[in-house]
Coordinates of C-alpha atoms in Angstrom, one line a residue:
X1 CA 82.1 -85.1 15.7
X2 CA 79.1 -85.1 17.9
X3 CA 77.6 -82.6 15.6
X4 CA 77.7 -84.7 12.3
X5 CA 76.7 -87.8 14.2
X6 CA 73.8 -85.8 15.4
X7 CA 72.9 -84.6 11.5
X8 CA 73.0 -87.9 10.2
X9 CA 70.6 -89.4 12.9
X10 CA 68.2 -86.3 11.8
X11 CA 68.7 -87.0 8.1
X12 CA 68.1 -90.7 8.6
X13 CA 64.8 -89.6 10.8
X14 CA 63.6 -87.7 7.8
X15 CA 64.2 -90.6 5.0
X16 CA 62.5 -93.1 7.0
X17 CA 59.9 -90.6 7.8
X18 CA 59.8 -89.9 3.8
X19 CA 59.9 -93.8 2.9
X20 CA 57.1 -95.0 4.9
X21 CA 54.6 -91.4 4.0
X22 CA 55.4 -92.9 0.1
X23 CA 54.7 -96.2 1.2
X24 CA 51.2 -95.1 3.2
X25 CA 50.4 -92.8 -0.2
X26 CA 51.3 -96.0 -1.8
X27 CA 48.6 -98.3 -0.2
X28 CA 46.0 -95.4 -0.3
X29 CA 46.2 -95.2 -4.4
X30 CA 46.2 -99.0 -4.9
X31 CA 42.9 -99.2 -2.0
X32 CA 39.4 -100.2 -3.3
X33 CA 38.4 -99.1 0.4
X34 CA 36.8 -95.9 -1.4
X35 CA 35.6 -94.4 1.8
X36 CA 38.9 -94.5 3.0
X37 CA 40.4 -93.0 0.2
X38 CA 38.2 -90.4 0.2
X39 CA 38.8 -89.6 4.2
X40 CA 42.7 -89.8 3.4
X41 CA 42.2 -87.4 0.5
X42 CA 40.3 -85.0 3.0
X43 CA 43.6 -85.7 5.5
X44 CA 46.3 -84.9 3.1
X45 CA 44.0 -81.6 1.5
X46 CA 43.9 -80.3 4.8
X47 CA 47.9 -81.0 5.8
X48 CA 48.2 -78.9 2.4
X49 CA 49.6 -81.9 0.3
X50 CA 47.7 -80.7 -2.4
X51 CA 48.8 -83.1 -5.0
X52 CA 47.9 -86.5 -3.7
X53 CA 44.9 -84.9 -2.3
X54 CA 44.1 -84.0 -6.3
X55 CA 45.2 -87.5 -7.2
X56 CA 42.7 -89.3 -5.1
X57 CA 39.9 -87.4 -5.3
X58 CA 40.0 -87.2 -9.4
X59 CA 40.2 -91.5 -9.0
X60 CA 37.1 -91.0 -6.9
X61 CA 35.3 -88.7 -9.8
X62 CA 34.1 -91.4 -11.6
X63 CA 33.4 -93.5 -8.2
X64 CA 30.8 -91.1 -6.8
X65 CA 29.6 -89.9 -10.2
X66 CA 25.6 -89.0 -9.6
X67 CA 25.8 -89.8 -6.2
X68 CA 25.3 -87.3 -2.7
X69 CA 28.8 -87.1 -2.5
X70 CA 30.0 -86.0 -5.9
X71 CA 29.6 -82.7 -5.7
X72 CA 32.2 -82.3 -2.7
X73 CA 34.1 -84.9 -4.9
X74 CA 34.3 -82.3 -7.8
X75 CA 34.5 -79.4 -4.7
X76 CA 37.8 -81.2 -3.1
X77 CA 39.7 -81.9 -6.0
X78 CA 39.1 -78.1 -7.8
X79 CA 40.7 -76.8 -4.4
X80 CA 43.3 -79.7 -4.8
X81 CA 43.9 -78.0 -8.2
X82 CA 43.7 -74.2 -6.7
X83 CA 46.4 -75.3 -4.1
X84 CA 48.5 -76.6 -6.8
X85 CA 48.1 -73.3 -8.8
X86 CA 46.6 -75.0 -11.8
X87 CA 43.8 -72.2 -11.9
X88 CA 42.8 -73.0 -15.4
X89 CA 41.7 -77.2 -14.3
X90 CA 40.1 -75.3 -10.9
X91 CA 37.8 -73.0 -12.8
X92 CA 36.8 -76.3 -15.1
X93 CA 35.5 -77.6 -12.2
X94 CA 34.1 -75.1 -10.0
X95 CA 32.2 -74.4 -13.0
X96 CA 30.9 -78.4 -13.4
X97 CA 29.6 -78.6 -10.3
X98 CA 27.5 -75.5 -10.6
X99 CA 26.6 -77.0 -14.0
X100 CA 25.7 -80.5 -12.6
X101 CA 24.9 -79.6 -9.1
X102 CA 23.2 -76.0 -8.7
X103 CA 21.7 -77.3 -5.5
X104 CA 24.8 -78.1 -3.8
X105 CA 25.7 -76.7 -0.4
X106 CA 29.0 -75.5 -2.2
X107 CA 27.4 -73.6 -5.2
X108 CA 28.1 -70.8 -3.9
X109 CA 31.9 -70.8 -3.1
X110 CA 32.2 -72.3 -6.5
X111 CA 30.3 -69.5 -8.1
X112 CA 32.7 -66.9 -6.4
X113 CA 35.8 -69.1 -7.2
X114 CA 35.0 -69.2 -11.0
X115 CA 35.6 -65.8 -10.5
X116 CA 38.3 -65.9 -8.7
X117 CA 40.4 -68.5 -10.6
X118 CA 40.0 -66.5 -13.9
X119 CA 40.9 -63.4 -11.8
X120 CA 44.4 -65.5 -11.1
X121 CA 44.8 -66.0 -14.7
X122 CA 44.5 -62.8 -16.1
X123 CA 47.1 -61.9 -18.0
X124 CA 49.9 -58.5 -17.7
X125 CA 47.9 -55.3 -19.2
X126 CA 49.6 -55.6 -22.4
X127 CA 48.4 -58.7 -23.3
X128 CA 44.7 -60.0 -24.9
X129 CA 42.1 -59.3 -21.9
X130 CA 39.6 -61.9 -22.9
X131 CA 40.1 -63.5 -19.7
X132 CA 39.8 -60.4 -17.3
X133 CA 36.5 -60.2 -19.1
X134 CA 35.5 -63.9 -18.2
X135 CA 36.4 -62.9 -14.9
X136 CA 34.5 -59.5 -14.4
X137 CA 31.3 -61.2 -16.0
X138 CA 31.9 -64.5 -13.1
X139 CA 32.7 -62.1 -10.5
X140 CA 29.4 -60.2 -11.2
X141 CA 27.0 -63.0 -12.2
X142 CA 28.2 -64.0 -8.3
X143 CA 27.2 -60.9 -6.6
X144 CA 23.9 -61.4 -8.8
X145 CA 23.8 -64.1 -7.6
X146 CA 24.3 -63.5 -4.0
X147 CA 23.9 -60.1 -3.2
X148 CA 23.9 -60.8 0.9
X149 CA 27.1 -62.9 0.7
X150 CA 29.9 -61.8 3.0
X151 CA 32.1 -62.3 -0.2
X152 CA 30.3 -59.6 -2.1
X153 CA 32.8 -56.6 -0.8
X154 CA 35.7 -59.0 -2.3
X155 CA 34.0 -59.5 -5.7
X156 CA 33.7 -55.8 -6.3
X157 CA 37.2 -54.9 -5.4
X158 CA 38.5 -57.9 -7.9
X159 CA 36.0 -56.3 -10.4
X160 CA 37.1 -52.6 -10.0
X161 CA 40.7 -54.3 -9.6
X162 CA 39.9 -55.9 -13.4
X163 CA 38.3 -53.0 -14.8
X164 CA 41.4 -50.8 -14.1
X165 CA 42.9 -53.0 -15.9
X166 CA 40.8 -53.0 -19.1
X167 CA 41.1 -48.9 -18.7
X168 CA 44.8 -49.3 -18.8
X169 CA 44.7 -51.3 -21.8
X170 CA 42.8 -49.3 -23.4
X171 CA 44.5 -46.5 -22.9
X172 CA 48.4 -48.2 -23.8
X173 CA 46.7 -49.5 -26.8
X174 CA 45.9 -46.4 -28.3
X175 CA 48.8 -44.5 -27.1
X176 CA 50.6 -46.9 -29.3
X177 CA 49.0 -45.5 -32.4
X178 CA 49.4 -41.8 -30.7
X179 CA 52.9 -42.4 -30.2
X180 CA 53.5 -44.0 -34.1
X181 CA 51.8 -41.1 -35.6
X182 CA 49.3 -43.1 -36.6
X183 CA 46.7 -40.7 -35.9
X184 CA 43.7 -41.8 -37.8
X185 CA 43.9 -45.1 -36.1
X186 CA 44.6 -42.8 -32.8
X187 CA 41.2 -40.9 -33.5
X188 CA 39.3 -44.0 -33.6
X189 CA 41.3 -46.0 -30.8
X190 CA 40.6 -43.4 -28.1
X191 CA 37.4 -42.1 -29.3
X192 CA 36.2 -45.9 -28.3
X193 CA 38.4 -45.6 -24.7
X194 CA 36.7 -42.3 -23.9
X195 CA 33.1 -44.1 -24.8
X196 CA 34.0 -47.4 -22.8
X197 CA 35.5 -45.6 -19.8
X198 CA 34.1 -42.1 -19.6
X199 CA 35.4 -41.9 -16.0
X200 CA 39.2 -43.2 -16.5
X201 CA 41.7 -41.0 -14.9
X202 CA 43.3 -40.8 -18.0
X203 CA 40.2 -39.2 -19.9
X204 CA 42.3 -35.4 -19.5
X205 CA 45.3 -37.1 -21.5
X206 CA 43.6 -39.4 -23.9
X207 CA 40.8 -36.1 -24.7
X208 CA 44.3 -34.2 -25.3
X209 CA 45.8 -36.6 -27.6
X210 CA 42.4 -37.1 -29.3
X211 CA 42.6 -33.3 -30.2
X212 CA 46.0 -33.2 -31.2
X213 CA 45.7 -36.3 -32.9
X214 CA 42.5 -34.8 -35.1
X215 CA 44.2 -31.6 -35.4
X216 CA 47.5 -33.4 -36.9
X217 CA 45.5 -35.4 -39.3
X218 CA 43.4 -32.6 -40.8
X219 CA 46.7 -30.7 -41.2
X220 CA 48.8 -33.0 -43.5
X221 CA 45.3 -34.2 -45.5
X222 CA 44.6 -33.8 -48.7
X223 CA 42.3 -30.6 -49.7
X224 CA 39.2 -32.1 -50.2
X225 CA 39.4 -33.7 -46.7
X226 CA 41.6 -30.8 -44.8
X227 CA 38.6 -28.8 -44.0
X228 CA 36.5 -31.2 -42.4
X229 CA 38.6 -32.7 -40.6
X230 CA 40.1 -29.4 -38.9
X231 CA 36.1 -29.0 -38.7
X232 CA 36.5 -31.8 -36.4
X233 CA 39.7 -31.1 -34.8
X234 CA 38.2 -27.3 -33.9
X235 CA 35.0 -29.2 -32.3
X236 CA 37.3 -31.0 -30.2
X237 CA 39.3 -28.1 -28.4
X238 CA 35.9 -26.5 -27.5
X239 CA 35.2 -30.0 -25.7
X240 CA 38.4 -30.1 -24.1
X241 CA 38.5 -26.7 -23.0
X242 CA 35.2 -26.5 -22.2
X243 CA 36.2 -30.0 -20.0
X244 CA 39.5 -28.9 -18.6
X245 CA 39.9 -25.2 -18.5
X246 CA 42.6 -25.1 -16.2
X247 CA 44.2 -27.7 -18.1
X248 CA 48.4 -28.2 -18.0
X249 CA 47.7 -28.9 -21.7
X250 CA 45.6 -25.3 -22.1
X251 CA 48.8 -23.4 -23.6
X252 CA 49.3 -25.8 -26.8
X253 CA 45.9 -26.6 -27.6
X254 CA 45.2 -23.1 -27.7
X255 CA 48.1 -22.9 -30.5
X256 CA 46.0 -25.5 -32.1
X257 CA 42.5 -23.6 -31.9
X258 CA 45.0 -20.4 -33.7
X259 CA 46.0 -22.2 -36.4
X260 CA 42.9 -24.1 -37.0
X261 CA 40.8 -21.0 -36.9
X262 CA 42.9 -19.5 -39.3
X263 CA 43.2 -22.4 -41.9
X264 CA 39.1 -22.3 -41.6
X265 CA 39.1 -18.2 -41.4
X266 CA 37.3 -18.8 -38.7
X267 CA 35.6 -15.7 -36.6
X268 CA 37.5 -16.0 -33.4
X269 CA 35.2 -13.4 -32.1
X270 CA 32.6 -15.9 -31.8
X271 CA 35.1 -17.8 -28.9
X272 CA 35.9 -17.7 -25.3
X273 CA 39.4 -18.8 -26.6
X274 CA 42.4 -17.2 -23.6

């Protein structure tokens, strides 16, 4: 008995508590005392109620507009939007107040959080990386920008964080014409990953598939293109091979190099083929 008397006093503690924090928000919204919206709006930011911090300070845009305190107007409420996970109205922001203020003390956290926001937005490997871009090219204008910031260290591991991800894409996306036979599509698809990211730790098995994907093509062509193209596909094992000797791939792309050299009566005394 003592127990539920004891939750209901707590529950009723917490609506009155609730009621008059709605009614305070209340009278804060309705004030013309824009000083002392703007001081609440710095209160409730800072207690983490990012919403009516957002609220108030994007009533008191307009307010301060081309005064000294507009920039930390437009600074507040991007955070505001940051802390409410709406990364896509932050960046819009950060990226006015660099427009309309470059002088402002906080140009340079804005700078970096351009960067940052679109690094929060970019999208599962799979999908269109035009904002991964946006964000490598924020994240580096920033270092740029400020090469002796303590926040440089950060930017490059969210750029090299990024980039992985463009290499990953890259390499999925022509896997997918690899793995659909598609192999003239394949040829071109990871000729451009190899050129884009020469130093991607998956160059062994995308210079692989680009040799068995040239090989397979210039087999089941039509005459007048066969012999360039296993031309082509020969060229490519003596890059691979000459790349990754030791390679787990060495056996079968030496099967490839046989048959190639035969179809092309090639002189195979003129190789170092095992």
């Amino acid at each position: 008995m003592f127990q539920k008397m004891r939750n209901s006093c707590i529950w009723l503690v917490l609506n009155l508590f609730l009621l008059s924090s709605c009614g305070e928000y209340s009278k804060v919204i309705k004030s013309t005392d824009y000083e002392f919206k703007y001081k609440k709006g710095i209160e409730y930011y800072e207690s983490g109620e990012y919403a009516r911090a957002g609220t108030l300070f994007q009533d008191l845009i307009n307010v301060y507009r081309g005064t000294s305190r507009a920039d930390q107007i437009y600074f507040y409420y991007a955070k505001s939007m940051m802390g409410q996970k709406d990364y896509l109205m932050a960046e819009q922001y950060f990226r006015t107040l660099i427009k309309e203020y470059p002088a402002s003390k906080n140009a340079e956290e804005a700078q970096y959080m351009v960067g940052y926001c679109a690094y929060l937005l970019s999208p599962k490997v799979r999908l269109d990386q035009t904002t991964t871009l946006s964000a490598i090219d924020a994240l580096q204008l920033y270092i740029n920008l400020y090469p002796f910031s303590e926040r440089v260290d950060d930017a490059q591991r969210l750029i090299d964080e990024l980039r992985h991800k463009l290499v990953e894409k890259s390499f999925l996306s022509a896997r997918l014409y690899y793995d659909f036979e598609n192999y003239k599509a394949a040829t071109v698809a990871l000729e451009n990953a190899l050129k884009d990211y020469p130093d991607s730790k998956y160059r062994e098995e995308m210079m692989y598939m680009l040799l068995k994907s040239k090989f397979l093509l210039g087999i089941n062509s039509i005459q007048e293109k066969k012999e360039q193209r296993l031309s082509d596909a020969l060229d490519e094992y003596f890059t691979f091979t000459d790349e990754f000797p030791e390679s787990k791939y060495r056996k079968e792309v030496d099967k490839y190099y046989q048959t190639t050299a035969k179809l092309l009566k090639y002189n195979e005394g003129n190789t170092n083929s095992n």
